[in-house]
């Protein structure tokens, strides 16, 4: 009788151990599948972030080149588009868009309202601004946009 009671108590334990051991056979496959999806998600995030960073660097290089080229010619020409086409704003636009342009980059080249007497802290609606920091027409500010 004692053996029978012992079998009733320990029998289900052996049965549970067998089932538990049998159910873990495919567990690694499920974990690998879940981790693979997480890894692919991180890879996509890294690629998108890297592309955004790369485009930002290209735009920064184009804007820096435009500002440096225009700043070299500040003492020689006026801030407006002159008749010969070699004004400071034209040169900045040429360096930003034509020579170093990035796909879908926008630089607003519309004429600015003042002739370099505007403060550089102002926020006009132009991307190439000839402004005044210490004296008239002594600073070039170039910005660009991309969607």
PDB file of C-alpha atoms in Angstrom:
ATOM      1  CA  UNK A   1       0.000   0.000   0.000  1.00  0.00           C
ATOM      2  CA  UNK A   2       2.846   2.246   0.829  1.00  0.00           C
ATOM      3  CA  UNK A   3       4.353   1.768  -2.654  1.00  0.00           C
ATOM      4  CA  UNK A   4       1.066   2.604  -4.230  1.00  0.00           C
ATOM      5  CA  UNK A   5       0.763   5.879  -2.304  1.00  0.00           C
ATOM      6  CA  UNK A   6       4.370   6.707  -3.131  1.00  0.00           C
ATOM      7  CA  UNK A   7       3.693   6.098  -6.817  1.00  0.00           C
ATOM      8  CA  UNK A   8       0.641   8.348  -6.648  1.00  0.00           C
ATOM      9  CA  UNK A   9       2.731  11.159  -5.137  1.00  0.00           C
ATOM     10  CA  UNK A  10       5.932  10.814  -7.166  1.00  0.00           C
ATOM     11  CA  UNK A  11       4.344   9.636 -10.428  1.00  0.00           C
ATOM     12  CA  UNK A  12       3.023  13.062 -11.452  1.00  0.00           C
ATOM     13  CA  UNK A  13       6.393  14.600 -10.571  1.00  0.00           C
ATOM     14  CA  UNK A  14       8.188  12.318 -12.993  1.00  0.00           C
ATOM     15  CA  UNK A  15       5.535  13.008 -15.586  1.00  0.00           C
ATOM     16  CA  UNK A  16       5.952  16.806 -15.128  1.00  0.00           C
ATOM     17  CA  UNK A  17       9.705  16.555 -15.337  1.00  0.00           C
ATOM     18  CA  UNK A  18       9.433  14.685 -18.601  1.00  0.00           C
ATOM     19  CA  UNK A  19       6.992  17.179 -20.069  1.00  0.00           C
ATOM     20  CA  UNK A  20       9.037  20.161 -18.953  1.00  0.00           C
ATOM     21  CA  UNK A  21      12.171  18.664 -20.455  1.00  0.00           C
ATOM     22  CA  UNK A  22      10.342  17.931 -23.705  1.00  0.00           C
ATOM     23  CA  UNK A  23       8.851  21.450 -24.007  1.00  0.00           C
ATOM     24  CA  UNK A  24      12.209  23.202 -23.902  1.00  0.00           C
ATOM     25  CA  UNK A  25      13.417  21.659 -27.144  1.00  0.00           C
ATOM     26  CA  UNK A  26      12.179  24.535 -29.399  1.00  0.00           C
ATOM     27  CA  UNK A  27      12.799  27.337 -26.928  1.00  0.00           C
ATOM     28  CA  UNK A  28      16.144  28.357 -28.440  1.00  0.00           C
ATOM     29  CA  UNK A  29      14.551  28.775 -31.862  1.00  0.00           C
ATOM     30  CA  UNK A  30      11.948  31.176 -30.464  1.00  0.00           C
ATOM     31  CA  UNK A  31      14.606  33.201 -28.630  1.00  0.00           C
ATOM     32  CA  UNK A  32      16.807  33.396 -31.737  1.00  0.00           C
ATOM     33  CA  UNK A  33      13.802  34.582 -33.790  1.00  0.00           C
ATOM     34  CA  UNK A  34      12.938  37.328 -31.301  1.00  0.00           C
ATOM     35  CA  UNK A  35      16.546  38.480 -30.960  1.00  0.00           C
ATOM     36  CA  UNK A  36      16.960  38.488 -34.750  1.00  0.00           C
ATOM     37  CA  UNK A  37      14.023  40.892 -35.074  1.00  0.00           C
ATOM     38  CA  UNK A  38      15.552  43.164 -32.407  1.00  0.00           C
ATOM     39  CA  UNK A  39      18.916  43.043 -34.199  1.00  0.00           C
ATOM     40  CA  UNK A  40      17.310  43.952 -37.546  1.00  0.00           C
ATOM     41  CA  UNK A  41      15.471  46.844 -35.866  1.00  0.00           C
ATOM     42  CA  UNK A  42      18.700  48.221 -34.416  1.00  0.00           C
ATOM     43  CA  UNK A  43      20.454  47.845 -37.775  1.00  0.00           C
ATOM     44  CA  UNK A  44      17.696  49.856 -39.475  1.00  0.00           C
ATOM     45  CA  UNK A  45      17.964  52.537 -36.799  1.00  0.00           C
ATOM     46  CA  UNK A  46      21.733  52.768 -37.240  1.00  0.00           C
ATOM     47  CA  UNK A  47      21.442  53.020 -41.036  1.00  0.00           C
ATOM     48  CA  UNK A  48      18.790  55.761 -40.877  1.00  0.00           C
ATOM     49  CA  UNK A  49      20.702  57.690 -38.235  1.00  0.00           C
ATOM     50  CA  UNK A  50      23.940  57.379 -40.188  1.00  0.00           C
ATOM     51  CA  UNK A  51      22.288  58.646 -43.364  1.00  0.00           C
ATOM     52  CA  UNK A  52      20.822  61.638 -41.543  1.00  0.00           C
ATOM     53  CA  UNK A  53      24.191  62.431 -39.953  1.00  0.00           C
ATOM     54  CA  UNK A  54      25.971  62.094 -43.326  1.00  0.00           C
ATOM     55  CA  UNK A  55      23.503  64.450 -45.057  1.00  0.00           C
ATOM     56  CA  UNK A  56      23.872  66.959 -42.232  1.00  0.00           C
ATOM     57  CA  UNK A  57      27.669  66.892 -42.599  1.00  0.00           C
ATOM     58  CA  UNK A  58      27.422  67.412 -46.373  1.00  0.00           C
ATOM     59  CA  UNK A  59      25.081  70.367 -45.896  1.00  0.00           C
ATOM     60  CA  UNK A  60      27.351  71.831 -43.218  1.00  0.00           C
ATOM     61  CA  UNK A  61      30.328  71.573 -45.588  1.00  0.00           C
ATOM     62  CA  UNK A  62      28.380  73.311 -48.378  1.00  0.00           C
ATOM     63  CA  UNK A  63      27.254  76.149 -46.109  1.00  0.00           C
ATOM     64  CA  UNK A  64      30.750  76.584 -44.630  1.00  0.00           C
ATOM     65  CA  UNK A  65      32.301  76.730 -48.108  1.00  0.00           C
ATOM     66  CA  UNK A  66      29.730  79.331 -49.181  1.00  0.00           C
ATOM     67  CA  UNK A  67      30.355  81.498 -46.126  1.00  0.00           C
ATOM     68  CA  UNK A  68      34.142  81.320 -46.505  1.00  0.00           C
ATOM     69  CA  UNK A  69      34.038  82.127 -50.221  1.00  0.00           C
ATOM     70  CA  UNK A  70      31.716  85.071 -49.630  1.00  0.00           C
ATOM     71  CA  UNK A  71      33.720  86.338 -46.647  1.00  0.00           C
ATOM     72  CA  UNK A  72      36.890  86.480 -48.758  1.00  0.00           C
ATOM     73  CA  UNK A  73      35.139  88.828 -51.179  1.00  0.00           C
ATOM     74  CA  UNK A  74      33.377  91.090 -48.670  1.00  0.00           C
ATOM     75  CA  UNK A  75      35.808  94.008 -48.926  1.00  0.00           C
ATOM     76  CA  UNK A  76      35.880  93.821 -52.749  1.00  0.00           C
ATOM     77  CA  UNK A  77      32.200  93.843 -53.730  1.00  0.00           C
ATOM     78  CA  UNK A  78      28.847  94.963 -52.435  1.00  0.00           C
ATOM     79  CA  UNK A  79      26.331  92.687 -50.746  1.00  0.00           C
ATOM     80  CA  UNK A  80      23.848  92.990 -53.595  1.00  0.00           C
ATOM     81  CA  UNK A  81      23.771  91.118 -56.888  1.00  0.00           C
ATOM     82  CA  UNK A  82      25.928  93.340 -59.052  1.00  0.00           C
ATOM     83  CA  UNK A  83      25.620  93.661 -62.833  1.00  0.00           C
ATOM     84  CA  UNK A  84      28.664  91.469 -63.544  1.00  0.00           C
ATOM     85  CA  UNK A  85      27.217  88.605 -61.479  1.00  0.00           C
ATOM     86  CA  UNK A  86      30.177  88.341 -59.122  1.00  0.00           C
ATOM     87  CA  UNK A  87      28.588  89.778 -55.998  1.00  0.00           C
ATOM     88  CA  UNK A  88      29.086  88.281 -52.562  1.00  0.00           C
ATOM     89  CA  UNK A  89      25.605  86.799 -52.422  1.00  0.00           C
ATOM     90  CA  UNK A  90      25.959  85.298 -55.905  1.00  0.00           C
ATOM     91  CA  UNK A  91      29.295  83.756 -54.927  1.00  0.00           C
ATOM     92  CA  UNK A  92      27.860  82.318 -51.721  1.00  0.00           C
ATOM     93  CA  UNK A  93      24.916  80.852 -53.639  1.00  0.00           C
ATOM     94  CA  UNK A  94      27.290  79.372 -56.234  1.00  0.00           C
ATOM     95  CA  UNK A  95      29.406  77.659 -53.582  1.00  0.00           C
ATOM     96  CA  UNK A  96      26.404  76.447 -51.554  1.00  0.00           C
ATOM     97  CA  UNK A  97      24.187  75.137 -54.356  1.00  0.00           C
ATOM     98  CA  UNK A  98      26.259  74.544 -57.494  1.00  0.00           C
ATOM     99  CA  UNK A  99      29.691  73.512 -56.304  1.00  0.00           C
ATOM    100  CA  UNK A 100      28.853  71.764 -53.002  1.00  0.00           C
ATOM    101  CA  UNK A 101      25.117  71.219 -53.223  1.00  0.00           C
ATOM    102  CA  UNK A 102      23.369  68.280 -51.630  1.00  0.00           C
ATOM    103  CA  UNK A 103      20.336  66.659 -53.242  1.00  0.00           C
ATOM    104  CA  UNK A 104      17.106  68.438 -52.211  1.00  0.00           C
ATOM    105  CA  UNK A 105      19.016  71.162 -50.336  1.00  0.00           C
ATOM    106  CA  UNK A 106      17.345  74.570 -50.536  1.00  0.00           C
ATOM    107  CA  UNK A 107      19.134  77.919 -50.182  1.00  0.00           C
ATOM    108  CA  UNK A 108      16.907  80.987 -50.541  1.00  0.00           C
ATOM    109  CA  UNK A 109      18.841  83.472 -52.670  1.00  0.00           C
ATOM    110  CA  UNK A 110      16.259  86.227 -52.832  1.00  0.00           C
ATOM    111  CA  UNK A 111      17.638  89.757 -52.383  1.00  0.00           C
ATOM    112  CA  UNK A 112      17.915  90.949 -48.826  1.00  0.00           C
ATOM    113  CA  UNK A 113      16.119  94.135 -47.805  1.00  0.00           C
ATOM    114  CA  UNK A 114      19.076  96.123 -46.419  1.00  0.00           C
ATOM    115  CA  UNK A 115      22.547  96.683 -47.852  1.00  0.00           C
ATOM    116  CA  UNK A 116      24.561  95.154 -45.018  1.00  0.00           C
ATOM    117  CA  UNK A 117      23.459  97.538 -42.295  1.00  0.00           C
ATOM    118  CA  UNK A 118      21.132  94.986 -40.703  1.00  0.00           C
ATOM    119  CA  UNK A 119      22.162  93.348 -37.429  1.00  0.00           C
ATOM    120  CA  UNK A 120      23.311  89.727 -37.657  1.00  0.00           C
ATOM    121  CA  UNK A 121      21.079  88.794 -34.730  1.00  0.00           C
ATOM    122  CA  UNK A 122      17.986  89.660 -36.763  1.00  0.00           C
ATOM    123  CA  UNK A 123      16.084  86.809 -38.363  1.00  0.00           C
ATOM    124  CA  UNK A 124      15.223  87.824 -41.943  1.00  0.00           C
ATOM    125  CA  UNK A 125      13.628  85.484 -44.446  1.00  0.00           C
ATOM    126  CA  UNK A 126      16.802  85.021 -46.508  1.00  0.00           C
ATOM    127  CA  UNK A 127      19.410  82.284 -46.258  1.00  0.00           C
ATOM    128  CA  UNK A 128      22.376  84.321 -47.467  1.00  0.00           C
ATOM    129  CA  UNK A 129      22.600  87.442 -45.349  1.00  0.00           C
ATOM    130  CA  UNK A 130      25.236  90.163 -45.518  1.00  0.00           C
ATOM    131  CA  UNK A 131      24.978  91.850 -42.139  1.00  0.00           C
ATOM    132  CA  UNK A 132      26.759  94.143 -39.703  1.00  0.00           C
ATOM    133  CA  UNK A 133      28.660  92.942 -36.654  1.00  0.00           C
ATOM    134  CA  UNK A 134      31.206  95.747 -36.194  1.00  0.00           C
ATOM    135  CA  UNK A 135      30.907  97.743 -39.422  1.00  0.00           C
ATOM    136  CA  UNK A 136      28.594  97.760 -42.434  1.00  0.00           C
ATOM    137  CA  UNK A 137      28.696  94.575 -44.550  1.00  0.00           C
ATOM    138  CA  UNK A 138      31.373  92.814 -42.502  1.00  0.00           C
ATOM    139  CA  UNK A 139      29.646  89.462 -41.848  1.00  0.00           C
ATOM    140  CA  UNK A 140      28.120  86.725 -44.009  1.00  0.00           C
ATOM    141  CA  UNK A 141      25.525  84.341 -42.598  1.00  0.00           C
ATOM    142  CA  UNK A 142      24.544  81.335 -44.750  1.00  0.00           C
ATOM    143  CA  UNK A 143      21.835  78.805 -43.870  1.00  0.00           C
ATOM    144  CA  UNK A 144      20.349  75.892 -45.813  1.00  0.00           C
ATOM    145  CA  UNK A 145      17.280  73.678 -45.517  1.00  0.00           C
ATOM    146  CA  UNK A 146      16.443  70.120 -46.536  1.00  0.00           C
ATOM    147  CA  UNK A 147      13.268  68.129 -46.058  1.00  0.00           C
TER     148      UNK A 147
END
